[in-house]
mmCIF file of N, CA, C and O in Angstrom:
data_model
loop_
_atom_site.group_PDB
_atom_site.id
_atom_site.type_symbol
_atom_site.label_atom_id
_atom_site.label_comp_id
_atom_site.label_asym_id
_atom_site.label_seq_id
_atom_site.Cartn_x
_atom_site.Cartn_y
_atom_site.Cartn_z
ATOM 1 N N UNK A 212 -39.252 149.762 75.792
ATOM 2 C CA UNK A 212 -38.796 148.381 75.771
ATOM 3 C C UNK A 212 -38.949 147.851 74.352
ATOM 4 O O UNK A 212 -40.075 147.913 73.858
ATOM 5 N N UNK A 213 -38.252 147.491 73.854
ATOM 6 C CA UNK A 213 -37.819 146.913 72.548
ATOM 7 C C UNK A 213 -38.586 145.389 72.570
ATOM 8 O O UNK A 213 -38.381 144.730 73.589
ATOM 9 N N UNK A 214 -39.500 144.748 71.467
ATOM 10 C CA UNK A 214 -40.283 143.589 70.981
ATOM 11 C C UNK A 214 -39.206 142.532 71.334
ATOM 12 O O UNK A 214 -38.006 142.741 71.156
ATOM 13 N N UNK A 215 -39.759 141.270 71.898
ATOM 14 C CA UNK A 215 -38.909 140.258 72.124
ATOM 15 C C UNK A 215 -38.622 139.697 70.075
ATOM 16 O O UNK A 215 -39.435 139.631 69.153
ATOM 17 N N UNK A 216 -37.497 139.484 70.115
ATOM 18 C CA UNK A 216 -36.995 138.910 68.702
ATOM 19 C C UNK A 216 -37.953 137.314 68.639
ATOM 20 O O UNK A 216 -38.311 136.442 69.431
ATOM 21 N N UNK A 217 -38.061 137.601 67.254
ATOM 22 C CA UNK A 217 -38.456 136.254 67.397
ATOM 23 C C UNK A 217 -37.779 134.980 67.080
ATOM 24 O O UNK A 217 -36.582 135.175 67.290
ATOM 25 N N UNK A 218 -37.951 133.886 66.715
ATOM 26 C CA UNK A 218 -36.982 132.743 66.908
ATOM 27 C C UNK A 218 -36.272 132.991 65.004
ATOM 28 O O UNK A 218 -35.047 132.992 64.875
ATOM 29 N N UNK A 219 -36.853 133.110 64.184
ATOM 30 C CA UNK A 219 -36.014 133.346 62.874
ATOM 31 C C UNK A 219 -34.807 134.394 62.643
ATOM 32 O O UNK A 219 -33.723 134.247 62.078
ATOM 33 N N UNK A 220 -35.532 135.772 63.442
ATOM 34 C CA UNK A 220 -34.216 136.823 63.285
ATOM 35 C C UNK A 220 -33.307 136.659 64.729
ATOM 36 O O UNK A 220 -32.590 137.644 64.907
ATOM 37 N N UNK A 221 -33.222 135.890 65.512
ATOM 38 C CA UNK A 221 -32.394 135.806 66.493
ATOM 39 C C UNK A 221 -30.914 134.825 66.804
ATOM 40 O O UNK A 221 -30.481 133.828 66.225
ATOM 41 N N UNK A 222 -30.570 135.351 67.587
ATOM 42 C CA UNK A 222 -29.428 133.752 68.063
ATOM 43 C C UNK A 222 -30.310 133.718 69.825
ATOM 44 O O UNK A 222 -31.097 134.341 70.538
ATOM 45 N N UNK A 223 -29.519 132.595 69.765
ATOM 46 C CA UNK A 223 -30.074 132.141 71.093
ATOM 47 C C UNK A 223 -29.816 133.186 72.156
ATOM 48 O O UNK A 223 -30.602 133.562 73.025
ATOM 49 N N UNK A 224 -28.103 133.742 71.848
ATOM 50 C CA UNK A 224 -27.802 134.541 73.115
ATOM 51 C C UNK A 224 -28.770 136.418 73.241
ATOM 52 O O UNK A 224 -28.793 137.324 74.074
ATOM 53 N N UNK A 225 -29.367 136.180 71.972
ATOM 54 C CA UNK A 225 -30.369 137.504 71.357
ATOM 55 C C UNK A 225 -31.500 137.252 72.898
ATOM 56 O O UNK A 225 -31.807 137.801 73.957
ATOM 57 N N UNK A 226 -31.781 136.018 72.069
ATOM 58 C CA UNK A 226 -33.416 135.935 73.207
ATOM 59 C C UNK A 226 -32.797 136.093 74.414
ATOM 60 O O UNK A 226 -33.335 136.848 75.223
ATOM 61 N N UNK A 227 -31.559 135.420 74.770
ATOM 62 C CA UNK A 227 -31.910 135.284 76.146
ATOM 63 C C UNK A 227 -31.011 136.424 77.300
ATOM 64 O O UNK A 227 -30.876 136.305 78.517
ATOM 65 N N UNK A 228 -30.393 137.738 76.185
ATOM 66 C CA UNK A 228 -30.289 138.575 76.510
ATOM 67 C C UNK A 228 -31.586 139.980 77.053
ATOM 68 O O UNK A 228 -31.561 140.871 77.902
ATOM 69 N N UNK A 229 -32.640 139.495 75.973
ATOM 70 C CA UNK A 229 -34.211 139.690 75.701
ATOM 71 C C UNK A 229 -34.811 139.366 77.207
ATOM 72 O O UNK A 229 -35.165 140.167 78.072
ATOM 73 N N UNK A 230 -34.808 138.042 77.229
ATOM 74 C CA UNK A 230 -35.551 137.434 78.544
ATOM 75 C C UNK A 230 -34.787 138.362 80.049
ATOM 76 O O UNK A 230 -35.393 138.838 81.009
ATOM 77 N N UNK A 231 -33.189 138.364 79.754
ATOM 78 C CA UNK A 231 -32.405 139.331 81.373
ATOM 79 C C UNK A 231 -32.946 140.442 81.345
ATOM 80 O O UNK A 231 -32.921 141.054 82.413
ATOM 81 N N UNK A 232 -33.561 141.055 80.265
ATOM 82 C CA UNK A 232 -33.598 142.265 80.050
ATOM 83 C C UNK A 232 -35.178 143.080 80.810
ATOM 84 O O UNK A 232 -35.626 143.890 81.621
ATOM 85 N N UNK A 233 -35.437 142.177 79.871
ATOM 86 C CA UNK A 233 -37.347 142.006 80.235
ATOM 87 C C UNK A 233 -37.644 141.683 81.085
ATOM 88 O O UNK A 233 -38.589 142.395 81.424
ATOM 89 N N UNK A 234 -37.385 140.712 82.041
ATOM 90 C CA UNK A 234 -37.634 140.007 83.176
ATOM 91 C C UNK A 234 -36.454 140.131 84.632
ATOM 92 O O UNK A 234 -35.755 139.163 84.933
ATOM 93 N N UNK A 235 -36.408 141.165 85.245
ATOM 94 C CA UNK A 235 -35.101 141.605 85.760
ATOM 95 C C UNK A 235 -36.005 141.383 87.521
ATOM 96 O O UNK A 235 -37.185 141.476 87.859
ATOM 97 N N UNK A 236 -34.815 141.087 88.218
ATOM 98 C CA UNK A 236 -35.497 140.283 89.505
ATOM 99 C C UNK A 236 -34.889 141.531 90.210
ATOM 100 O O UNK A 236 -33.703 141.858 90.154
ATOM 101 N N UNK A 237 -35.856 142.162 90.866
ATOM 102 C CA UNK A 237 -35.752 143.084 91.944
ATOM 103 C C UNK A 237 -35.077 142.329 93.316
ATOM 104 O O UNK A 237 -33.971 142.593 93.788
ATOM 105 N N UNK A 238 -35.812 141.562 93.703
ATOM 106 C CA UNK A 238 -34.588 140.873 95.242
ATOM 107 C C UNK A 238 -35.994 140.879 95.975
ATOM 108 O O UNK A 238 -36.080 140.095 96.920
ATOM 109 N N UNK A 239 -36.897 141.504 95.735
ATOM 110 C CA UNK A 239 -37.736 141.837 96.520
ATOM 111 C C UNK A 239 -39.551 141.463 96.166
ATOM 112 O O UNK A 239 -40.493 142.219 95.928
ATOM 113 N N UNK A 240 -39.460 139.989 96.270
ATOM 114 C CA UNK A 240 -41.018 139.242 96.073
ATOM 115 C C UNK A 240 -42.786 139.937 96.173
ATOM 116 O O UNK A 240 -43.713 139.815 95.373
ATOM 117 N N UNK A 241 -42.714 140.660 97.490
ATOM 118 C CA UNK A 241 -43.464 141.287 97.657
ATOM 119 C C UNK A 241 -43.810 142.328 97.025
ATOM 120 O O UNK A 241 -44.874 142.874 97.319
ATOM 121 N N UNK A 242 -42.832 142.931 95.825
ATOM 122 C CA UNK A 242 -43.188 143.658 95.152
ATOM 123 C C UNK A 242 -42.967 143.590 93.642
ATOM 124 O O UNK A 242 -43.330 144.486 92.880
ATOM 125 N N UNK A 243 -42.375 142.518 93.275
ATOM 126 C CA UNK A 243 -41.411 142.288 91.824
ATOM 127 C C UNK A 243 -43.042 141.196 91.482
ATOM 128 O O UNK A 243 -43.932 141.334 90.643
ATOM 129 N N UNK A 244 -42.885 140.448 92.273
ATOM 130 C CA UNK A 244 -43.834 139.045 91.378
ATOM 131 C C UNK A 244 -43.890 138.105 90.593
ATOM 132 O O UNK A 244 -44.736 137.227 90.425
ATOM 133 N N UNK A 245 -42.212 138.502 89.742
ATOM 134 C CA UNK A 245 -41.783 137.558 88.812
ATOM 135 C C UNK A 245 -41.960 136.216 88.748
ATOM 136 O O UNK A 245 -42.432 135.584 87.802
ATOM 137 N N UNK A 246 -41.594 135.832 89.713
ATOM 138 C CA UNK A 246 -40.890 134.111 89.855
ATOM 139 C C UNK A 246 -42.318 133.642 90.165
ATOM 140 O O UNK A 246 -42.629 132.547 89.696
ATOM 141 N N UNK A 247 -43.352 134.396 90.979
ATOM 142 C CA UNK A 247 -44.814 133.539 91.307
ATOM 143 C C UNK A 247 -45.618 133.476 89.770
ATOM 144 O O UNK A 247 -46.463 132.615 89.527
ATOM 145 N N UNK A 248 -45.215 134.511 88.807
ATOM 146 C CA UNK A 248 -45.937 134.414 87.639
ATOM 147 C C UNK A 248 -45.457 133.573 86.958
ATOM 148 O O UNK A 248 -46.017 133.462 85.867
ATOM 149 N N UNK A 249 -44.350 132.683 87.197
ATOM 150 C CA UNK A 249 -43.915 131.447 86.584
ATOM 151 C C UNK A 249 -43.854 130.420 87.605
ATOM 152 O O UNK A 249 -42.849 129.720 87.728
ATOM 153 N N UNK A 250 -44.638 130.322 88.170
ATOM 154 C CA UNK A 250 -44.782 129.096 89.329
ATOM 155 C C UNK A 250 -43.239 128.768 89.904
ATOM 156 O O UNK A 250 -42.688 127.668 89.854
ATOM 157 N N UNK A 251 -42.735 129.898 90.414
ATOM 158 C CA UNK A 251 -41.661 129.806 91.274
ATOM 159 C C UNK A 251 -40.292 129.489 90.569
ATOM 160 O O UNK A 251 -39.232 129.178 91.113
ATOM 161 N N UNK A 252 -40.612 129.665 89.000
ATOM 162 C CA UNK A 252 -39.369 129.315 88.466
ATOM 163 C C UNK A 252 -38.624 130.885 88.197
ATOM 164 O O UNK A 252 -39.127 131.998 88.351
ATOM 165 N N UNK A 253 -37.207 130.500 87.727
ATOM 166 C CA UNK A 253 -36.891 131.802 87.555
ATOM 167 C C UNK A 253 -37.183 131.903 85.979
ATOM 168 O O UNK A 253 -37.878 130.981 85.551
ATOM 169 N N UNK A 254 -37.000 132.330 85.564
ATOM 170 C CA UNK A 254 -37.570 133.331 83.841
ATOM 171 C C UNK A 254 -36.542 133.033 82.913
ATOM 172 O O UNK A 254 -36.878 133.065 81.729
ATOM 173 N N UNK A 255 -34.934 132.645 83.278
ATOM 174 C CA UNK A 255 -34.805 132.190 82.129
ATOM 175 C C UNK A 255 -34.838 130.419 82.204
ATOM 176 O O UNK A 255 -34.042 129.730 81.567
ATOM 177 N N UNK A 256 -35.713 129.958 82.936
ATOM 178 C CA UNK A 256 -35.783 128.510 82.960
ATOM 179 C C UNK A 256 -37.099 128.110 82.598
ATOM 180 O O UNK A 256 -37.425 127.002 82.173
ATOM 181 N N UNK A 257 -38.187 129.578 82.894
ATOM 182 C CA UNK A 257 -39.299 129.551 82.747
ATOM 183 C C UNK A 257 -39.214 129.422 80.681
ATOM 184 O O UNK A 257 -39.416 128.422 79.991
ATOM 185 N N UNK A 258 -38.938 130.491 80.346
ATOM 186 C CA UNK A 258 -38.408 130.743 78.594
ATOM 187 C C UNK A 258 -37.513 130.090 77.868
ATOM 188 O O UNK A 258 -37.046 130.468 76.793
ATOM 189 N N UNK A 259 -37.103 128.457 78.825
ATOM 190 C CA UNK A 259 -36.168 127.677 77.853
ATOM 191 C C UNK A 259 -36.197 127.448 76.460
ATOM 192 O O UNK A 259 -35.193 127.509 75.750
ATOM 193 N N UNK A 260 -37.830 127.069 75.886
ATOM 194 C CA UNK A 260 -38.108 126.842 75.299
ATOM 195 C C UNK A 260 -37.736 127.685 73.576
ATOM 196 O O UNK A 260 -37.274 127.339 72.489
ATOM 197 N N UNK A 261 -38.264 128.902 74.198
ATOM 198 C CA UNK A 261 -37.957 130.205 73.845
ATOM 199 C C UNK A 261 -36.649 130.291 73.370
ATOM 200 O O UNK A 261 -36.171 130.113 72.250
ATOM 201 N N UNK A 262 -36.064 130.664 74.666
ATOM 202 C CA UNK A 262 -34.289 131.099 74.542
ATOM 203 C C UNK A 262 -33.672 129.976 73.292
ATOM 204 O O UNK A 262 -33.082 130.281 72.256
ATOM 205 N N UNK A 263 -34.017 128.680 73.771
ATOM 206 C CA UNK A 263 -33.472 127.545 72.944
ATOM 207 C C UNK A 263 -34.132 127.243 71.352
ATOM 208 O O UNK A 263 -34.104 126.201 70.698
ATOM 209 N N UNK A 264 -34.694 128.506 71.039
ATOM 210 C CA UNK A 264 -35.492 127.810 70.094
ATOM 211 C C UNK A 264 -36.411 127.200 69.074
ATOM 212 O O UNK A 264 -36.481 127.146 67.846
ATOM 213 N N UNK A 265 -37.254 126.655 70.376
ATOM 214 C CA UNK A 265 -38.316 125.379 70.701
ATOM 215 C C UNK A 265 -39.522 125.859 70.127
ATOM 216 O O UNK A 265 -40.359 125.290 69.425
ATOM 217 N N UNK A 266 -39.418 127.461 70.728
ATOM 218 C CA UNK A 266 -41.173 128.131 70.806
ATOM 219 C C UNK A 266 -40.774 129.082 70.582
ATOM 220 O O UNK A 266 -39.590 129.416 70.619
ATOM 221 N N UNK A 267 -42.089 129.984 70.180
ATOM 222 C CA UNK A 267 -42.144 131.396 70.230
ATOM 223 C C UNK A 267 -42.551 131.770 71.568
ATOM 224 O O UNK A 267 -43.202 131.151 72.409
ATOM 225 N N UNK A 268 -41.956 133.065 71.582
ATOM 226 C CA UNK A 268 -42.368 133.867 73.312
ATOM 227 C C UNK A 268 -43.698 133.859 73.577
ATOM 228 O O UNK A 268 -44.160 133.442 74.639
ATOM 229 N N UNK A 269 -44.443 134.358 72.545
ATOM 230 C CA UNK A 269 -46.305 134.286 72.853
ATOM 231 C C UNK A 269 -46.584 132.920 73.448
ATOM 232 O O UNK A 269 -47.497 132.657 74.231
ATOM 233 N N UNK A 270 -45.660 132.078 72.963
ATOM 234 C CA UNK A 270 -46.482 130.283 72.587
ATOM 235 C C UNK A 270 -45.602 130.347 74.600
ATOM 236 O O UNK A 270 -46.507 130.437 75.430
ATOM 237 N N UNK A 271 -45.096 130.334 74.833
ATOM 238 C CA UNK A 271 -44.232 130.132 76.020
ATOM 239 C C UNK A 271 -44.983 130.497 77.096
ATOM 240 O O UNK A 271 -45.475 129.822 78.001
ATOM 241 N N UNK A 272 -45.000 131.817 76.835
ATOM 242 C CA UNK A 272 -45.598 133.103 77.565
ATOM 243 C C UNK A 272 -46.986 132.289 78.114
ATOM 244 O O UNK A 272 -47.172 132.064 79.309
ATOM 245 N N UNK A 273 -47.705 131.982 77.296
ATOM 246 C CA UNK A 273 -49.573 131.693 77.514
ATOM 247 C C UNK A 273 -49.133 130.276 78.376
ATOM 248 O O UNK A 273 -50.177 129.823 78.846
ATOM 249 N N UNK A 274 -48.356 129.701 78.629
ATOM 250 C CA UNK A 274 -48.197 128.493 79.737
ATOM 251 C C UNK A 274 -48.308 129.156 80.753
ATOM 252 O O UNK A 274 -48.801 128.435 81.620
ATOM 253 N N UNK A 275 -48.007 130.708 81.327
ATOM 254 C CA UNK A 275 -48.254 130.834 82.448
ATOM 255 C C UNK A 275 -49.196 131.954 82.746
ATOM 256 O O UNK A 275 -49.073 132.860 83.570
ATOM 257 N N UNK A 276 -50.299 131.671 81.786
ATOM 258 C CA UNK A 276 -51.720 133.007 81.922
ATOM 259 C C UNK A 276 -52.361 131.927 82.555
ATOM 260 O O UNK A 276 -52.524 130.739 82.276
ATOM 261 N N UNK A 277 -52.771 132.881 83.757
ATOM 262 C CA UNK A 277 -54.047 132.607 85.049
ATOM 263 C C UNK A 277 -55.121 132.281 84.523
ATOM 264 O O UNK A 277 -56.107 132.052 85.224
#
């Protein structure tokens, strides 16, 4: 798996090709976990910030450490 880009060497559609890539929804909760590790959001709504921008992925990312 290839380093998420960060917000200087990217375009928006970079990251948030990054985020589909990285974060890919199985269909299947009980075993994927995705969406509960972002409090039920999906991942690229969870990484707006990110995708758009705003933040870096680390800085994004640590909003949803337990």
């Amino acid at each position: 798996m290839r380093a998420c880009p960060s917000i200087k060497d990217s375009t928006r559609e970079e990251r948030l090709q990054w985020v589909h890539e990285r974060y890919v929804c199985i269909a299947d909760c009980d075993q994927c976990g995705i969406c509960e590790s972002f409090h039920g959001q999906d991942p690229e709504h969870a990484f707006a910030d990110y995708i758009e921008g705003r933040a870096e992925m680390l800085e994004v990312a640590s909003r949803y450490r337990r």
